[in-house]
Amino acid sequence: MRLFKTLTTLALGAILALPAAALADEAAERLNQLLEPVHTYRANFEQQILDGSGQRLQQAEGRMWLSRPGKFRWEVDAPYAQVVVSDGEEVYLHDPDLEQVTVQALDTRVTHTPALLLSGRVADLTEAYAVSRRQQGTAETFTLTPRSADTLFEELALTFYGEQLGVLQMADSTGQRTAIYFSDVAVNPSLPDERFTFVIPEGADVIRDSH
């Protein structure tokens, strides 16, 4: 009798687990449907960083360009100018105020770089994250939980409006949250290769990060 109960419990657990697994697969498939057709992307953005209590630590705005896989340009206008460029092999971070450029090899792990989250390969994204989905009116929000502990973020959320990405939110282990709001979006515009080429300014200090 005890063996029968054990087998029944296991069988019931397997049956109950099926819908959750099916929903997860469905969410990942839907996210693929939204991201896979996007080869290039251009948008303005506003970024807000909040601490664990909801207090705003920082607000910035600027522009971004993406070309999958692996190329992006992220320009912050205010409050402090900053440029981040990836040519698909290396990432350049330029801080004009410090007259400094940091160069490092592109980390293709999509759990490490928010820009790479969008510019990377979709298959890598769904392999690195467990995906869930919820619908509220015309908004579709996908919550991504890293499968590995080796990540900068504990949770990511992408919200689409009418199949267009509108908000990217991230939460780290300290409770700090980052929200990026996109506007004036153009999907699959023609972008010149020069957009993803960074020329180091004359006189700038160059720091090469080998990690």
JSON list of C-alpha atoms in Angstrom, two decimals:
[
{"chain": "A", "resi": 1, "resn": "MET", "atom": "CA", "xyz": [0.00, 0.00, 0.00]},
{"chain": "A", "resi": 2, "resn": "ARG", "atom": "CA", "xyz": [2.83, 2.39, 0.89]},
{"chain": "A", "resi": 3, "resn": "LEU", "atom": "CA", "xyz": [4.52, 1.66, -2.46]},
{"chain": "A", "resi": 4, "resn": "PHE", "atom": "CA", "xyz": [1.23, 2.32, -4.27]},
{"chain": "A", "resi": 5, "resn": "LYS", "atom": "CA", "xyz": [0.84, 5.66, -2.48]},
{"chain": "A", "resi": 6, "resn": "THR", "atom": "CA", "xyz": [4.41, 6.61, -3.35]},
{"chain": "A", "resi": 7, "resn": "LEU", "atom": "CA", "xyz": [3.94, 5.76, -7.01]},
{"chain": "A", "resi": 8, "resn": "THR", "atom": "CA", "xyz": [0.62, 7.58, -7.06]},
{"chain": "A", "resi": 9, "resn": "THR", "atom": "CA", "xyz": [2.21, 10.68, -5.53]},
{"chain": "A", "resi": 10, "resn": "LEU", "atom": "CA", "xyz": [5.05, 10.62, -8.06]},
{"chain": "A", "resi": 11, "resn": "ALA", "atom": "CA", "xyz": [2.65, 10.15, -10.95]},
{"chain": "A", "resi": 12, "resn": "LEU", "atom": "CA", "xyz": [0.42, 12.96, -9.71]},
{"chain": "A", "resi": 13, "resn": "GLY", "atom": "CA", "xyz": [3.45, 15.24, -9.34]},
{"chain": "A", "resi": 14, "resn": "ALA", "atom": "CA", "xyz": [4.51, 14.46, -12.89]},
{"chain": "A", "resi": 15, "resn": "ILE", "atom": "CA", "xyz": [1.04, 15.22, -14.21]},
{"chain": "A", "resi": 16, "resn": "LEU", "atom": "CA", "xyz": [0.88, 18.51, -12.32]},
{"chain": "A", "resi": 17, "resn": "ALA", "atom": "CA", "xyz": [4.33, 19.49, -13.58]},
{"chain": "A", "resi": 18, "resn": "LEU", "atom": "CA", "xyz": [3.36, 19.07, -17.21]},
{"chain": "A", "resi": 19, "resn": "PRO", "atom": "CA", "xyz": [1.34, 22.30, -17.55]},
{"chain": "A", "resi": 20, "resn": "ALA", "atom": "CA", "xyz": [4.11, 24.39, -15.96]},
{"chain": "A", "resi": 21, "resn": "ALA", "atom": "CA", "xyz": [6.74, 22.91, -18.29]},
{"chain": "A", "resi": 22, "resn": "ALA", "atom": "CA", "xyz": [4.46, 23.39, -21.26]},
{"chain": "A", "resi": 23, "resn": "LEU", "atom": "CA", "xyz": [3.84, 27.01, -20.29]},
{"chain": "A", "resi": 24, "resn": "ALA", "atom": "CA", "xyz": [7.57, 27.64, -19.93]},
{"chain": "A", "resi": 25, "resn": "ASP", "atom": "CA", "xyz": [8.22, 26.18, -23.39]},
{"chain": "A", "resi": 26, "resn": "GLU", "atom": "CA", "xyz": [5.37, 28.25, -24.79]},
{"chain": "A", "resi": 27, "resn": "ALA", "atom": "CA", "xyz": [6.77, 31.43, -23.21]},
{"chain": "A", "resi": 28, "resn": "ALA", "atom": "CA", "xyz": [10.25, 30.79, -24.60]},
{"chain": "A", "resi": 29, "resn": "GLU", "atom": "CA", "xyz": [8.81, 30.07, -28.03]},
{"chain": "A", "resi": 30, "resn": "ARG", "atom": "CA", "xyz": [6.77, 33.28, -27.98]},
{"chain": "A", "resi": 31, "resn": "LEU", "atom": "CA", "xyz": [9.84, 35.31, -26.94]},
{"chain": "A", "resi": 32, "resn": "ASN", "atom": "CA", "xyz": [11.73, 33.73, -29.82]},
{"chain": "A", "resi": 33, "resn": "GLN", "atom": "CA", "xyz": [8.94, 34.78, -32.19]},
{"chain": "A", "resi": 34, "resn": "LEU", "atom": "CA", "xyz": [9.28, 38.39, -31.05]},
{"chain": "A", "resi": 35, "resn": "LEU", "atom": "CA", "xyz": [13.08, 38.63, -31.04]},
{"chain": "A", "resi": 36, "resn": "GLU", "atom": "CA", "xyz": [14.13, 36.38, -33.92]},
{"chain": "A", "resi": 37, "resn": "PRO", "atom": "CA", "xyz": [12.95, 38.73, -36.73]},
{"chain": "A", "resi": 38, "resn": "VAL", "atom": "CA", "xyz": [14.88, 41.65, -35.19]},
{"chain": "A", "resi": 39, "resn": "HIS", "atom": "CA", "xyz": [18.24, 41.95, -36.93]},
{"chain": "A", "resi": 40, "resn": "THR", "atom": "CA", "xyz": [18.89, 45.63, -36.27]},
{"chain": "A", "resi": 41, "resn": "TYR", "atom": "CA", "xyz": [17.32, 48.01, -33.79]},
{"chain": "A", "resi": 42, "resn": "ARG", "atom": "CA", "xyz": [17.49, 51.72, -33.06]},
{"chain": "A", "resi": 43, "resn": "ALA", "atom": "CA", "xyz": [15.87, 53.61, -30.17]},
{"chain": "A", "resi": 44, "resn": "ASN", "atom": "CA", "xyz": [16.13, 56.41, -27.66]},
{"chain": "A", "resi": 45, "resn": "PHE", "atom": "CA", "xyz": [16.12, 55.35, -24.03]},
{"chain": "A", "resi": 46, "resn": "GLU", "atom": "CA", "xyz": [15.65, 56.58, -20.49]},
{"chain": "A", "resi": 47, "resn": "GLN", "atom": "CA", "xyz": [17.31, 54.57, -17.74]},
{"chain": "A", "resi": 48, "resn": "GLN", "atom": "CA", "xyz": [16.43, 54.67, -14.06]},
{"chain": "A", "resi": 49, "resn": "ILE", "atom": "CA", "xyz": [18.33, 52.90, -11.28]},
{"chain": "A", "resi": 50, "resn": "LEU", "atom": "CA", "xyz": [16.53, 52.33, -7.95]},
{"chain": "A", "resi": 51, "resn": "ASP", "atom": "CA", "xyz": [17.84, 50.95, -4.69]},
{"chain": "A", "resi": 52, "resn": "GLY", "atom": "CA", "xyz": [16.16, 48.20, -2.69]},
{"chain": "A", "resi": 53, "resn": "SER", "atom": "CA", "xyz": [13.76, 50.67, -1.04]},
{"chain": "A", "resi": 54, "resn": "GLY", "atom": "CA", "xyz": [12.68, 52.19, -4.35]},
{"chain": "A", "resi": 55, "resn": "GLN", "atom": "CA", "xyz": [14.74, 55.38, -4.00]},
{"chain": "A", "resi": 56, "resn": "ARG", "atom": "CA", "xyz": [16.09, 56.63, -7.33]},
{"chain": "A", "resi": 57, "resn": "LEU", "atom": "CA", "xyz": [19.87, 56.50, -7.42]},
{"chain": "A", "resi": 58, "resn": "GLN", "atom": "CA", "xyz": [20.44, 57.59, -10.99]},
{"chain": "A", "resi": 59, "resn": "GLN", "atom": "CA", "xyz": [18.63, 58.63, -14.13]},
{"chain": "A", "resi": 60, "resn": "ALA", "atom": "CA", "xyz": [20.16, 58.80, -17.60]},
{"chain": "A", "resi": 61, "resn": "GLU", "atom": "CA", "xyz": [19.04, 59.16, -21.18]},
{"chain": "A", "resi": 62, "resn": "GLY", "atom": "CA", "xyz": [20.54, 58.56, -24.58]},
{"chain": "A", "resi": 63, "resn": "ARG", "atom": "CA", "xyz": [20.40, 56.47, -27.74]},
{"chain": "A", "resi": 64, "resn": "MET", "atom": "CA", "xyz": [21.17, 52.90, -28.73]},
{"chain": "A", "resi": 65, "resn": "TRP", "atom": "CA", "xyz": [21.79, 50.89, -31.88]},
{"chain": "A", "resi": 66, "resn": "LEU", "atom": "CA", "xyz": [21.97, 47.09, -32.16]},
{"chain": "A", "resi": 67, "resn": "SER", "atom": "CA", "xyz": [23.00, 44.70, -34.89]},
{"chain": "A", "resi": 68, "resn": "ARG", "atom": "CA", "xyz": [22.73, 41.02, -34.07]},
{"chain": "A", "resi": 69, "resn": "PRO", "atom": "CA", "xyz": [24.74, 39.13, -33.23]},
{"chain": "A", "resi": 70, "resn": "GLY", "atom": "CA", "xyz": [26.98, 40.95, -30.81]},
{"chain": "A", "resi": 71, "resn": "LYS", "atom": "CA", "xyz": [27.20, 44.51, -32.15]},
{"chain": "A", "resi": 72, "resn": "PHE", "atom": "CA", "xyz": [25.80, 47.48, -30.26]},
{"chain": "A", "resi": 73, "resn": "ARG", "atom": "CA", "xyz": [26.35, 51.16, -29.56]},
{"chain": "A", "resi": 74, "resn": "TRP", "atom": "CA", "xyz": [25.06, 52.77, -26.38]},
{"chain": "A", "resi": 75, "resn": "GLU", "atom": "CA", "xyz": [25.39, 56.55, -26.01]},
{"chain": "A", "resi": 76, "resn": "VAL", "atom": "CA", "xyz": [24.45, 58.28, -22.76]},
{"chain": "A", "resi": 77, "resn": "ASP", "atom": "CA", "xyz": [23.88, 62.03, -23.10]},
{"chain": "A", "resi": 78, "resn": "ALA", "atom": "CA", "xyz": [22.91, 63.06, -19.58]},
{"chain": "A", "resi": 79, "resn": "PRO", "atom": "CA", "xyz": [23.70, 63.52, -16.78]},
{"chain": "A", "resi": 80, "resn": "TYR", "atom": "CA", "xyz": [27.19, 62.24, -17.69]},
{"chain": "A", "resi": 81, "resn": "ALA", "atom": "CA", "xyz": [28.30, 61.46, -21.24]},
{"chain": "A", "resi": 82, "resn": "GLN", "atom": "CA", "xyz": [29.39, 57.90, -21.90]},
{"chain": "A", "resi": 83, "resn": "VAL", "atom": "CA", "xyz": [29.74, 55.69, -24.97]},
{"chain": "A", "resi": 84, "resn": "VAL", "atom": "CA", "xyz": [29.80, 51.88, -25.06]},
{"chain": "A", "resi": 85, "resn": "VAL", "atom": "CA", "xyz": [30.52, 50.23, -28.41]},
{"chain": "A", "resi": 86, "resn": "SER", "atom": "CA", "xyz": [30.85, 46.57, -29.38]},
{"chain": "A", "resi": 87, "resn": "ASP", "atom": "CA", "xyz": [32.16, 45.58, -32.81]},
{"chain": "A", "resi": 88, "resn": "GLY", "atom": "CA", "xyz": [31.29, 41.94, -32.18]},
{"chain": "A", "resi": 89, "resn": "GLU", "atom": "CA", "xyz": [34.74, 41.10, -30.80]},
{"chain": "A", "resi": 90, "resn": "GLU", "atom": "CA", "xyz": [35.67, 43.84, -28.36]},
{"chain": "A", "resi": 91, "resn": "VAL", "atom": "CA", "xyz": [33.76, 46.30, -26.17]},
{"chain": "A", "resi": 92, "resn": "TYR", "atom": "CA", "xyz": [34.95, 49.90, -25.81]},
{"chain": "A", "resi": 93, "resn": "LEU", "atom": "CA", "xyz": [33.75, 52.03, -22.90]},
{"chain": "A", "resi": 94, "resn": "HIS", "atom": "CA", "xyz": [34.58, 55.71, -23.36]},
{"chain": "A", "resi": 95, "resn": "ASP", "atom": "CA", "xyz": [34.29, 58.17, -20.48]},
{"chain": "A", "resi": 96, "resn": "PRO", "atom": "CA", "xyz": [34.91, 61.63, -22.00]},
{"chain": "A", "resi": 97, "resn": "ASP", "atom": "CA", "xyz": [35.12, 63.37, -18.61]},
{"chain": "A", "resi": 98, "resn": "LEU", "atom": "CA", "xyz": [37.98, 61.13, -17.53]},
{"chain": "A", "resi": 99, "resn": "GLU", "atom": "CA", "xyz": [39.45, 61.01, -21.05]},
{"chain": "A", "resi": 100, "resn": "GLN", "atom": "CA", "xyz": [39.60, 57.25, -20.59]},
{"chain": "A", "resi": 101, "resn": "VAL", "atom": "CA", "xyz": [38.75, 54.24, -22.77]},
{"chain": "A", "resi": 102, "resn": "THR", "atom": "CA", "xyz": [38.41, 50.73, -21.36]},
{"chain": "A", "resi": 103, "resn": "VAL", "atom": "CA", "xyz": [38.70, 47.86, -23.84]},
{"chain": "A", "resi": 104, "resn": "GLN", "atom": "CA", "xyz": [37.76, 44.27, -23.13]},
{"chain": "A", "resi": 105, "resn": "ALA", "atom": "CA", "xyz": [36.90, 41.16, -25.09]},
{"chain": "A", "resi": 106, "resn": "LEU", "atom": "CA", "xyz": [33.19, 40.73, -25.75]},
{"chain": "A", "resi": 107, "resn": "ASP", "atom": "CA", "xyz": [31.67, 38.43, -23.15]},
{"chain": "A", "resi": 108, "resn": "THR", "atom": "CA", "xyz": [29.21, 36.38, -25.16]},
{"chain": "A", "resi": 109, "resn": "ARG", "atom": "CA", "xyz": [27.45, 35.14, -22.04]},
{"chain": "A", "resi": 110, "resn": "VAL", "atom": "CA", "xyz": [24.07, 36.81, -22.34]},
{"chain": "A", "resi": 111, "resn": "THR", "atom": "CA", "xyz": [23.64, 36.77, -18.57]},
{"chain": "A", "resi": 112, "resn": "HIS", "atom": "CA", "xyz": [26.41, 39.35, -18.20]},
{"chain": "A", "resi": 113, "resn": "THR", "atom": "CA", "xyz": [25.61, 42.29, -20.47]},
{"chain": "A", "resi": 114, "resn": "PRO", "atom": "CA", "xyz": [22.19, 43.93, -20.82]},
{"chain": "A", "resi": 115, "resn": "ALA", "atom": "CA", "xyz": [22.96, 45.19, -24.32]},
{"chain": "A", "resi": 116, "resn": "LEU", "atom": "CA", "xyz": [24.05, 41.70, -25.31]},
{"chain": "A", "resi": 117, "resn": "LEU", "atom": "CA", "xyz": [20.74, 40.43, -24.01]},
{"chain": "A", "resi": 118, "resn": "LEU", "atom": "CA", "xyz": [19.15, 42.10, -27.03]},
{"chain": "A", "resi": 119, "resn": "SER", "atom": "CA", "xyz": [22.00, 41.89, -29.52]},
{"chain": "A", "resi": 120, "resn": "GLY", "atom": "CA", "xyz": [22.94, 38.26, -28.85]},
{"chain": "A", "resi": 121, "resn": "ARG", "atom": "CA", "xyz": [21.59, 35.07, -30.34]},
{"chain": "A", "resi": 122, "resn": "VAL", "atom": "CA", "xyz": [18.03, 34.26, -29.27]},
{"chain": "A", "resi": 123, "resn": "ALA", "atom": "CA", "xyz": [18.83, 30.55, -28.83]},
{"chain": "A", "resi": 124, "resn": "ASP", "atom": "CA", "xyz": [21.56, 31.46, -26.31]},
{"chain": "A", "resi": 125, "resn": "LEU", "atom": "CA", "xyz": [19.10, 33.65, -24.45]},
{"chain": "A", "resi": 126, "resn": "THR", "atom": "CA", "xyz": [16.52, 30.92, -23.91]},
{"chain": "A", "resi": 127, "resn": "GLU", "atom": "CA", "xyz": [19.25, 28.46, -22.95]},
{"chain": "A", "resi": 128, "resn": "ALA", "atom": "CA", "xyz": [20.63, 30.84, -20.32]},
{"chain": "A", "resi": 129, "resn": "TYR", "atom": "CA", "xyz": [17.26, 31.80, -18.82]},
{"chain": "A", "resi": 130, "resn": "ALA", "atom": "CA", "xyz": [14.06, 30.13, -17.68]},
{"chain": "A", "resi": 131, "resn": "VAL", "atom": "CA", "xyz": [11.24, 32.14, -19.26]},
{"chain": "A", "resi": 132, "resn": "SER", "atom": "CA", "xyz": [7.72, 32.89, -18.02]},
{"chain": "A", "resi": 133, "resn": "ARG", "atom": "CA", "xyz": [5.13, 35.12, -19.65]},
{"chain": "A", "resi": 134, "resn": "ARG", "atom": "CA", "xyz": [2.13, 37.21, -18.61]},
{"chain": "A", "resi": 135, "resn": "GLN", "atom": "CA", "xyz": [-0.29, 39.28, -20.67]},
{"chain": "A", "resi": 136, "resn": "GLN", "atom": "CA", "xyz": [-1.95, 42.52, -19.52]},
{"chain": "A", "resi": 137, "resn": "GLY", "atom": "CA", "xyz": [-4.00, 44.08, -22.29]},
{"chain": "A", "resi": 138, "resn": "THR", "atom": "CA", "xyz": [-1.66, 44.76, -25.19]},
{"chain": "A", "resi": 139, "resn": "ALA", "atom": "CA", "xyz": [1.42, 44.37, -22.99]},
{"chain": "A", "resi": 140, "resn": "GLU", "atom": "CA", "xyz": [3.34, 41.08, -22.94]},
{"chain": "A", "resi": 141, "resn": "THR", "atom": "CA", "xyz": [5.93, 40.75, -20.19]},
{"chain": "A", "resi": 142, "resn": "PHE", "atom": "CA", "xyz": [8.54, 37.99, -20.16]},
{"chain": "A", "resi": 143, "resn": "THR", "atom": "CA", "xyz": [10.34, 37.31, -16.89]},
{"chain": "A", "resi": 144, "resn": "LEU", "atom": "CA", "xyz": [13.73, 35.67, -17.31]},
{"chain": "A", "resi": 145, "resn": "THR", "atom": "CA", "xyz": [15.44, 33.89, -14.43]},
{"chain": "A", "resi": 146, "resn": "PRO", "atom": "CA", "xyz": [19.10, 32.89, -14.96]},
{"chain": "A", "resi": 147, "resn": "ARG", "atom": "CA", "xyz": [19.76, 29.16, -14.92]},
{"chain": "A", "resi": 148, "resn": "SER", "atom": "CA", "xyz": [23.31, 29.80, -13.68]},
{"chain": "A", "resi": 149, "resn": "ALA", "atom": "CA", "xyz": [24.41, 31.56, -10.50]},
{"chain": "A", "resi": 150, "resn": "ASP", "atom": "CA", "xyz": [27.26, 33.16, -12.46]},
{"chain": "A", "resi": 151, "resn": "THR", "atom": "CA", "xyz": [25.34, 36.25, -13.51]},
{"chain": "A", "resi": 152, "resn": "LEU", "atom": "CA", "xyz": [25.06, 39.92, -12.63]},
{"chain": "A", "resi": 153, "resn": "PHE", "atom": "CA", "xyz": [21.27, 39.79, -12.49]},
{"chain": "A", "resi": 154, "resn": "GLU", "atom": "CA", "xyz": [18.80, 37.75, -10.49]},
{"chain": "A", "resi": 155, "resn": "GLU", "atom": "CA", "xyz": [15.88, 38.60, -12.75]},
{"chain": "A", "resi": 156, "resn": "LEU", "atom": "CA", "xyz": [15.22, 40.27, -16.08]},
{"chain": "A", "resi": 157, "resn": "ALA", "atom": "CA", "xyz": [11.91, 41.36, -17.55]},
{"chain": "A", "resi": 158, "resn": "LEU", "atom": "CA", "xyz": [11.14, 42.40, -21.12]},
{"chain": "A", "resi": 159, "resn": "THR", "atom": "CA", "xyz": [7.81, 44.10, -21.85]},
{"chain": "A", "resi": 160, "resn": "PHE", "atom": "CA", "xyz": [6.51, 44.33, -25.40]},
{"chain": "A", "resi": 161, "resn": "TYR", "atom": "CA", "xyz": [3.69, 46.57, -26.58]},
{"chain": "A", "resi": 162, "resn": "GLY", "atom": "CA", "xyz": [2.15, 45.50, -29.86]},
{"chain": "A", "resi": 163, "resn": "GLU", "atom": "CA", "xyz": [5.13, 43.17, -30.42]},
{"chain": "A", "resi": 164, "resn": "GLN", "atom": "CA", "xyz": [7.60, 46.05, -29.96]},
{"chain": "A", "resi": 165, "resn": "LEU", "atom": "CA", "xyz": [10.01, 46.10, -27.03]},
{"chain": "A", "resi": 166, "resn": "GLY", "atom": "CA", "xyz": [9.13, 48.98, -24.72]},
{"chain": "A", "resi": 167, "resn": "VAL", "atom": "CA", "xyz": [10.79, 48.26, -21.35]},
{"chain": "A", "resi": 168, "resn": "LEU", "atom": "CA", "xyz": [13.75, 46.24, -20.10]},
{"chain": "A", "resi": 169, "resn": "GLN", "atom": "CA", "xyz": [14.02, 45.76, -16.31]},
{"chain": "A", "resi": 170, "resn": "MET", "atom": "CA", "xyz": [16.78, 44.12, -14.29]},
{"chain": "A", "resi": 171, "resn": "ALA", "atom": "CA", "xyz": [17.22, 43.26, -10.61]},
{"chain": "A", "resi": 172, "resn": "ASP", "atom": "CA", "xyz": [20.48, 42.26, -8.95]},
{"chain": "A", "resi": 173, "resn": "SER", "atom": "CA", "xyz": [21.25, 40.41, -5.71]},
{"chain": "A", "resi": 174, "resn": "THR", "atom": "CA", "xyz": [21.45, 43.65, -3.68]},
{"chain": "A", "resi": 175, "resn": "GLY", "atom": "CA", "xyz": [17.86, 44.56, -4.55]},
{"chain": "A", "resi": 176, "resn": "GLN", "atom": "CA", "xyz": [18.95, 47.33, -6.92]},
{"chain": "A", "resi": 177, "resn": "ARG", "atom": "CA", "xyz": [16.68, 47.61, -9.93]},
{"chain": "A", "resi": 178, "resn": "THR", "atom": "CA", "xyz": [17.33, 49.11, -13.34]},
{"chain": "A", "resi": 179, "resn": "ALA", "atom": "CA", "xyz": [14.54, 50.04, -15.75]},
{"chain": "A", "resi": 180, "resn": "ILE", "atom": "CA", "xyz": [15.21, 51.09, -19.35]},
{"chain": "A", "resi": 181, "resn": "TYR", "atom": "CA", "xyz": [12.34, 52.66, -21.30]},
{"chain": "A", "resi": 182, "resn": "PHE", "atom": "CA", "xyz": [12.63, 52.75, -25.09]},
{"chain": "A", "resi": 183, "resn": "SER", "atom": "CA", "xyz": [11.04, 55.32, -27.42]},
{"chain": "A", "resi": 184, "resn": "ASP", "atom": "CA", "xyz": [11.23, 56.34, -31.10]},
{"chain": "A", "resi": 185, "resn": "VAL", "atom": "CA", "xyz": [11.96, 52.71, -31.93]},
{"chain": "A", "resi": 186, "resn": "ALA", "atom": "CA", "xyz": [12.96, 51.56, -35.41]},
{"chain": "A", "resi": 187, "resn": "VAL", "atom": "CA", "xyz": [13.12, 47.80, -36.08]},
{"chain": "A", "resi": 188, "resn": "ASN", "atom": "CA", "xyz": [15.47, 46.53, -38.80]},
{"chain": "A", "resi": 189, "resn": "PRO", "atom": "CA", "xyz": [16.68, 49.92, -40.04]},
{"chain": "A", "resi": 190, "resn": "SER", "atom": "CA", "xyz": [19.72, 50.07, -42.29]},
{"chain": "A", "resi": 191, "resn": "LEU", "atom": "CA", "xyz": [22.73, 50.72, -40.04]},
{"chain": "A", "resi": 192, "resn": "PRO", "atom": "CA", "xyz": [26.24, 51.37, -41.38]},
{"chain": "A", "resi": 193, "resn": "ASP", "atom": "CA", "xyz": [29.09, 49.22, -40.05]},
{"chain": "A", "resi": 194, "resn": "GLU", "atom": "CA", "xyz": [30.83, 52.41, -38.95]},
{"chain": "A", "resi": 195, "resn": "ARG", "atom": "CA", "xyz": [28.17, 52.78, -36.26]},
{"chain": "A", "resi": 196, "resn": "PHE", "atom": "CA", "xyz": [29.81, 49.84, -34.44]},
{"chain": "A", "resi": 197, "resn": "THR", "atom": "CA", "xyz": [33.40, 50.95, -34.99]},
{"chain": "A", "resi": 198, "resn": "PHE", "atom": "CA", "xyz": [35.01, 52.91, -32.19]},
{"chain": "A", "resi": 199, "resn": "VAL", "atom": "CA", "xyz": [37.97, 55.21, -32.87]},
{"chain": "A", "resi": 200, "resn": "ILE", "atom": "CA", "xyz": [39.97, 55.89, -29.73]},
{"chain": "A", "resi": 201, "resn": "PRO", "atom": "CA", "xyz": [40.27, 59.66, -29.24]},
{"chain": "A", "resi": 202, "resn": "GLU", "atom": "CA", "xyz": [43.74, 61.11, -29.43]},
{"chain": "A", "resi": 203, "resn": "GLY", "atom": "CA", "xyz": [45.25, 61.61, -25.98]},
{"chain": "A", "resi": 204, "resn": "ALA", "atom": "CA", "xyz": [42.81, 59.26, -24.20]},
{"chain": "A", "resi": 205, "resn": "ASP", "atom": "CA", "xyz": [44.16, 56.82, -21.62]},
{"chain": "A", "resi": 206, "resn": "VAL", "atom": "CA", "xyz": [43.53, 53.26, -22.78]},
{"chain": "A", "resi": 207, "resn": "ILE", "atom": "CA", "xyz": [42.97, 50.47, -20.25]},
{"chain": "A", "resi": 208, "resn": "ARG", "atom": "CA", "xyz": [42.81, 46.93, -21.62]},
{"chain": "A", "resi": 209, "resn": "ASP", "atom": "CA", "xyz": [40.92, 44.53, -19.39]},
{"chain": "A", "resi": 210, "resn": "SER", "atom": "CA", "xyz": [42.10, 40.98, -19.92]},
{"chain": "A", "resi": 211, "resn": "HIS", "atom": "CA", "xyz": [39.27, 39.45, -17.83]}
]
